Amino acid sequence: GAVVSQHPSRVICKSGTSVKIECRSLDFQATTMFWYRQFPKQSLMLMATSNEGSKATYEQGVEKDKFLINHASLTLSTLTVTSAHPEDSSFYICSAVVGTSVFNEQFFGPGTRLTVL
Amino acid sequence: DAKTTQPNSMESNEEEPVHLPCNHSTISGTDYIHWYRQLPSQGPEYVIHGLTSNVNNRMASLAIAEDRKSSTLILHRATLRDAAVYYCILRDGNAGNMLTFGGGTRLMVKP
């Protein structure tokens, strides 16, 4: 199957700093990428949908000015957590979709564990 | 989004079959049934999906009830590496590729 990578795999930062997480599709071009957040012992919560070359669509309750998403190419999307606080500590997961047919499998990245001190 | 109901957890013995149930009584005609699993500290991975007919692949089988209000993911021989959270998800075929994850079933496999 297709491979999606995330960098970094884990990051620890101080409160008030910004953190950038990269999501790359390694062997395919992704028309759409999704960003999820997962708190301990909970399920994945969709944060936003990112289409190459256009603005991301955020889910209700997700602050677009805090979680900046850039999908500048068909193989790279970035999520920047601005002015991070301890409550932003979570497991951030991206996924990538290829194609525009009825069903396109989502390929998930390995996740990035963010800890804000 | 149509919702799914799964048991919080299940236990299985290694090398025995596992049947993971999912109820989706409000499923609509355009909803596909997807199963993903998430191993500890990893992103989810696709397992199988179907619409009306039963499906088989190298990982598992998917049995879909005739009225489509429930489905069962079947792992034919559980291994320790199958210990994960299994998510049953309905995806509207007319609404793109967005997936809404529910609580899932945590499968524990005993040696």
CSV table of C-alpha atoms in Angstrom, one decimal:
chain,number,residue,atom,x,y,z
A,1,GLY,CA,0.0,0.0,0.0
A,2,ALA,CA,0.9,3.6,-0.2
A,3,VAL,CA,3.1,5.2,2.4
A,4,VAL,CA,2.4,8.4,4.4
A,5,SER,CA,5.1,9.8,6.6
A,6,GLN,CA,5.0,12.3,9.4
A,7,HIS,CA,7.8,14.4,10.9
A,8,PRO,CA,8.6,14.7,13.6
A,9,SER,CA,7.4,11.5,15.3
A,10,ARG,CA,7.4,13.2,18.7
A,11,VAL,CA,8.1,16.7,19.9
A,12,ILE,CA,8.2,18.4,23.2
A,13,CYS,CA,7.9,22.1,23.4
A,14,LYS,CA,7.4,24.9,25.8
A,15,SER,CA,4.1,26.7,26.3
A,16,GLY,CA,3.7,29.6,23.9
A,17,THR,CA,5.9,28.3,21.1
A,18,SER,CA,4.8,27.1,17.7
A,19,VAL,CA,5.3,23.6,16.3
A,20,LYS,CA,5.1,22.5,12.7
A,21,ILE,CA,4.2,18.9,11.8
A,22,GLU,CA,4.8,17.6,8.2
A,23,CYS,CA,2.7,15.0,6.4
A,24,ARG,CA,4.1,13.6,3.2
A,25,SER,CA,2.7,11.0,0.8
A,26,LEU,CA,5.9,9.2,-0.3
A,27,ASP,CA,4.9,7.3,-3.4
A,28,PHE,CA,1.7,8.9,-4.6
A,29,GLN,CA,0.2,12.3,-5.1
A,30,ALA,CA,-2.6,13.2,-2.6
A,31,THR,CA,-5.4,15.4,-3.7
A,32,THR,CA,-6.8,15.5,-0.2
A,33,MET,CA,-5.2,15.2,3.2
A,34,PHE,CA,-6.9,15.0,6.5
A,35,TRP,CA,-5.7,16.0,10.0
A,36,TYR,CA,-6.9,14.2,13.1
A,37,ARG,CA,-6.2,14.7,16.8
A,38,GLN,CA,-6.4,11.8,19.3
A,39,PHE,CA,-6.3,12.3,23.1
A,40,PRO,CA,-5.3,9.4,25.3
A,41,LYS,CA,-7.8,6.5,25.5
A,42,GLN,CA,-10.0,8.4,23.0
A,43,SER,CA,-10.9,8.0,19.3
A,44,LEU,CA,-9.6,10.1,16.4
A,45,MET,CA,-11.3,13.4,16.0
A,46,LEU,CA,-11.2,15.0,12.5
A,47,MET,CA,-9.7,18.5,12.7
A,48,ALA,CA,-9.6,19.7,9.1
A,49,THR,CA,-9.7,18.7,5.5
A,50,SER,CA,-6.9,20.0,3.3
A,51,ASN,CA,-7.0,20.1,-0.5
A,52,GLU,CA,-3.9,21.0,-2.5
A,53,GLY,CA,-3.8,24.6,-3.5
A,54,SER,CA,-6.9,25.7,-1.6
A,55,LYS,CA,-7.7,26.7,2.0
A,56,ALA,CA,-8.4,24.0,4.5
A,57,THR,CA,-11.9,23.2,5.8
A,58,TYR,CA,-12.0,23.1,9.5
A,59,GLU,CA,-14.4,21.1,11.7
A,60,GLN,CA,-16.6,22.9,14.1
A,61,GLY,CA,-14.8,23.9,17.2
A,62,VAL,CA,-11.3,23.8,15.7
A,63,GLU,CA,-9.6,27.2,15.6
A,64,LYS,CA,-8.2,27.9,12.2
A,65,ASP,CA,-5.9,30.6,13.5
A,66,LYS,CA,-4.4,28.3,16.0
A,67,PHE,CA,-4.0,25.2,13.8
A,68,LEU,CA,-2.6,26.5,10.5
A,69,ILE,CA,-2.7,24.1,7.6
A,70,ASN,CA,-0.8,24.5,4.4
A,71,HIS,CA,-1.2,22.0,1.5
A,72,ALA,CA,1.3,23.5,-0.9
A,73,SER,CA,1.9,20.5,-3.1
A,74,LEU,CA,0.4,17.1,-3.9
A,75,THR,CA,2.8,15.3,-1.6
A,76,LEU,CA,3.1,17.7,1.4
A,77,SER,CA,0.7,19.1,4.0
A,78,THR,CA,1.8,20.9,7.2
A,79,LEU,CA,0.0,21.6,10.4
A,80,THR,CA,1.4,24.3,12.6
A,81,VAL,CA,0.2,24.5,16.2
A,82,THR,CA,0.6,28.2,17.1
A,83,SER,CA,1.2,29.4,20.6
A,84,ALA,CA,0.9,25.9,21.9
A,85,HIS,CA,-0.5,25.2,25.4
A,86,PRO,CA,-0.5,22.1,27.6
A,87,GLU,CA,-4.1,21.3,26.5
A,88,ASP,CA,-2.8,21.0,22.9
A,89,SER,CA,-0.8,18.0,23.9
A,90,SER,CA,-2.1,15.1,21.8
A,91,PHE,CA,-1.4,12.6,19.1
A,92,TYR,CA,-1.7,14.3,15.7
A,93,ILE,CA,-2.4,12.0,12.7
A,94,CYS,CA,-2.6,12.9,9.1
A,95,SER,CA,-4.0,10.8,6.2
A,96,ALA,CA,-3.8,11.1,2.5
A,97,VAL,CA,-6.2,10.2,-0.3
A,98,VAL,CA,-5.5,9.7,-3.9
A,99,GLY,CA,-7.8,10.0,-6.8
A,100,THR,CA,-11.4,11.2,-7.2
A,101,SER,CA,-13.4,8.1,-7.8
A,102,VAL,CA,-16.2,6.8,-5.6
A,103,PHE,CA,-13.9,5.1,-3.1
A,104,ASN,CA,-10.4,6.2,-2.4
A,105,GLU,CA,-8.6,4.5,0.5
A,106,GLN,CA,-7.2,6.8,3.2
A,107,PHE,CA,-3.6,6.1,4.0
A,108,PHE,CA,-2.7,7.2,7.5
A,109,GLY,CA,0.6,8.5,8.8
A,110,PRO,CA,2.3,7.1,11.9
A,111,GLY,CA,1.3,10.1,14.0
A,112,THR,CA,3.1,12.8,15.9
A,113,ARG,CA,3.0,12.9,19.6
A,114,LEU,CA,3.1,16.5,20.8
A,115,THR,CA,3.8,17.3,24.5
A,116,VAL,CA,3.6,20.9,25.6
A,117,LEU,CA,5.2,21.7,28.9
B,1,ASP,CA,-23.3,10.9,9.9
B,2,ALA,CA,-24.8,7.5,10.4
B,3,LYS,CA,-23.5,6.0,13.7
B,4,THR,CA,-22.1,2.7,14.5
B,5,THR,CA,-22.1,0.7,17.8
B,6,GLN,CA,-19.3,-1.6,18.8
B,7,PRO,CA,-18.4,-3.4,22.0
B,8,ASN,CA,-15.7,-1.5,24.0
B,9,SER,CA,-13.5,-4.5,24.2
B,10,MET,CA,-13.1,-8.2,23.3
B,11,GLU,CA,-10.7,-11.0,24.1
B,12,SER,CA,-9.5,-13.7,21.9
B,13,ASN,CA,-7.1,-16.6,22.1
B,14,GLU,CA,-4.2,-16.7,19.7
B,15,GLU,CA,-4.8,-18.8,16.6
B,16,GLU,CA,-8.5,-18.8,17.1
B,17,PRO,CA,-11.0,-16.9,14.9
B,18,VAL,CA,-12.4,-13.6,16.1
B,19,HIS,CA,-15.7,-12.1,15.2
B,20,LEU,CA,-16.0,-8.4,15.8
B,21,PRO,CA,-19.6,-7.1,15.6
B,22,CYS,CA,-20.8,-3.7,14.5
B,23,ASN,CA,-24.4,-2.4,14.6
B,24,HIS,CA,-25.4,0.4,12.2
B,25,SER,CA,-29.2,0.4,12.2
B,26,THR,CA,-29.5,3.8,10.7
B,27,ILE,CA,-27.3,3.0,7.7
B,28,SER,CA,-28.5,4.6,4.4
B,29,GLY,CA,-28.4,3.1,0.9
B,30,THR,CA,-25.3,5.0,-0.1
B,31,ASP,CA,-23.2,4.2,3.0
B,32,TYR,CA,-20.2,2.0,2.7
B,33,ILE,CA,-19.0,0.0,5.7
B,34,HIS,CA,-15.3,0.4,6.4
B,35,TRP,CA,-13.1,-1.2,9.0
B,36,TYR,CA,-9.8,0.3,10.1
B,37,ARG,CA,-7.6,-0.8,12.9
B,38,GLN,CA,-5.1,1.1,15.0
B,39,LEU,CA,-2.2,-0.6,16.7
B,40,PRO,CA,-0.8,1.1,19.8
B,41,SER,CA,0.9,4.4,19.2
B,42,GLN,CA,0.4,4.1,15.4
B,43,GLY,CA,-1.9,5.6,12.8
B,44,PRO,CA,-4.9,3.6,11.7
B,45,GLU,CA,-4.6,1.1,8.8
B,46,TYR,CA,-7.3,0.0,6.4
B,47,VAL,CA,-8.6,-3.5,6.9
B,48,ILE,CA,-11.6,-4.0,4.6
B,49,HIS,CA,-14.7,-2.3,3.3
B,50,GLY,CA,-18.0,-3.4,1.6
B,51,LEU,CA,-21.4,-2.1,0.5
B,52,THR,CA,-23.8,-5.1,0.3
B,53,SER,CA,-22.0,-8.3,-0.4
B,54,ASN,CA,-19.6,-10.1,1.9
B,55,VAL,CA,-15.9,-9.4,1.2
B,56,ASN,CA,-12.7,-11.2,1.7
B,57,ASN,CA,-9.1,-10.0,1.5
B,58,ARG,CA,-5.8,-11.2,2.9
B,59,MET,CA,-6.3,-9.5,6.2
B,60,ALA,CA,-9.9,-10.4,7.0
B,61,SER,CA,-13.5,-11.1,5.9
B,62,LEU,CA,-16.5,-8.8,6.2
B,63,ALA,CA,-19.9,-10.3,6.7
B,64,ILE,CA,-22.7,-7.9,6.0
B,65,ALA,CA,-26.3,-8.7,7.2
B,66,GLU,CA,-28.9,-8.9,4.5
B,67,ASP,CA,-30.7,-5.7,5.9
B,68,ARG,CA,-27.2,-4.0,6.2
B,69,LYS,CA,-28.0,-3.0,9.8
B,70,SER,CA,-25.1,-4.9,11.1
B,71,SER,CA,-21.8,-6.3,10.0
B,72,THR,CA,-19.1,-8.6,11.4
B,73,LEU,CA,-15.3,-8.4,10.9
B,74,ILE,CA,-13.8,-11.8,10.9
B,75,LEU,CA,-10.2,-12.5,11.6
B,76,HIS,CA,-9.7,-16.1,10.7
B,77,ARG,CA,-6.7,-16.8,13.0
B,78,ALA,CA,-5.9,-14.2,15.5
B,79,THR,CA,-2.2,-13.5,16.2
B,80,LEU,CA,-0.7,-11.3,18.9
B,81,ARG,CA,0.0,-8.7,16.3
B,82,ASP,CA,-3.8,-8.4,15.7
B,83,ALA,CA,-4.2,-6.8,19.1
B,84,ALA,CA,-5.5,-3.3,18.3
B,85,VAL,CA,-8.5,-1.0,18.3
B,86,TYR,CA,-10.8,-1.9,15.5
B,87,TYR,CA,-13.1,0.8,14.1
B,88,CYS,CA,-16.3,0.2,12.1
B,89,ILE,CA,-17.1,3.3,10.1
B,90,LEU,CA,-19.9,4.2,7.7
B,91,ARG,CA,-18.9,6.4,4.8
B,92,ASP,CA,-21.4,8.1,2.6
B,93,GLY,CA,-20.5,7.3,-0.9
B,94,ASN,CA,-21.9,10.6,-2.1
B,95,ALA,CA,-20.0,12.7,0.4
B,96,GLY,CA,-16.3,12.2,-0.5
B,97,ASN,CA,-13.7,10.4,1.5
B,98,MET,CA,-14.2,11.7,5.0
B,99,LEU,CA,-14.2,9.2,7.8
B,100,THR,CA,-15.8,9.7,11.2
B,101,PHE,CA,-14.3,7.5,13.9
B,102,GLY,CA,-16.3,6.1,16.7
B,103,GLY,CA,-15.1,4.4,19.9
B,104,GLY,CA,-14.0,1.2,18.3
B,105,THR,CA,-13.4,-2.2,19.9
B,106,ARG,CA,-10.2,-2.9,21.7
B,107,LEU,CA,-9.2,-6.5,20.8
B,108,MET,CA,-6.9,-8.3,23.2
B,109,VAL,CA,-5.3,-11.5,22.1
B,110,LYS,CA,-4.1,-14.0,24.7
B,111,PRO,CA,-1.2,-16.3,23.9
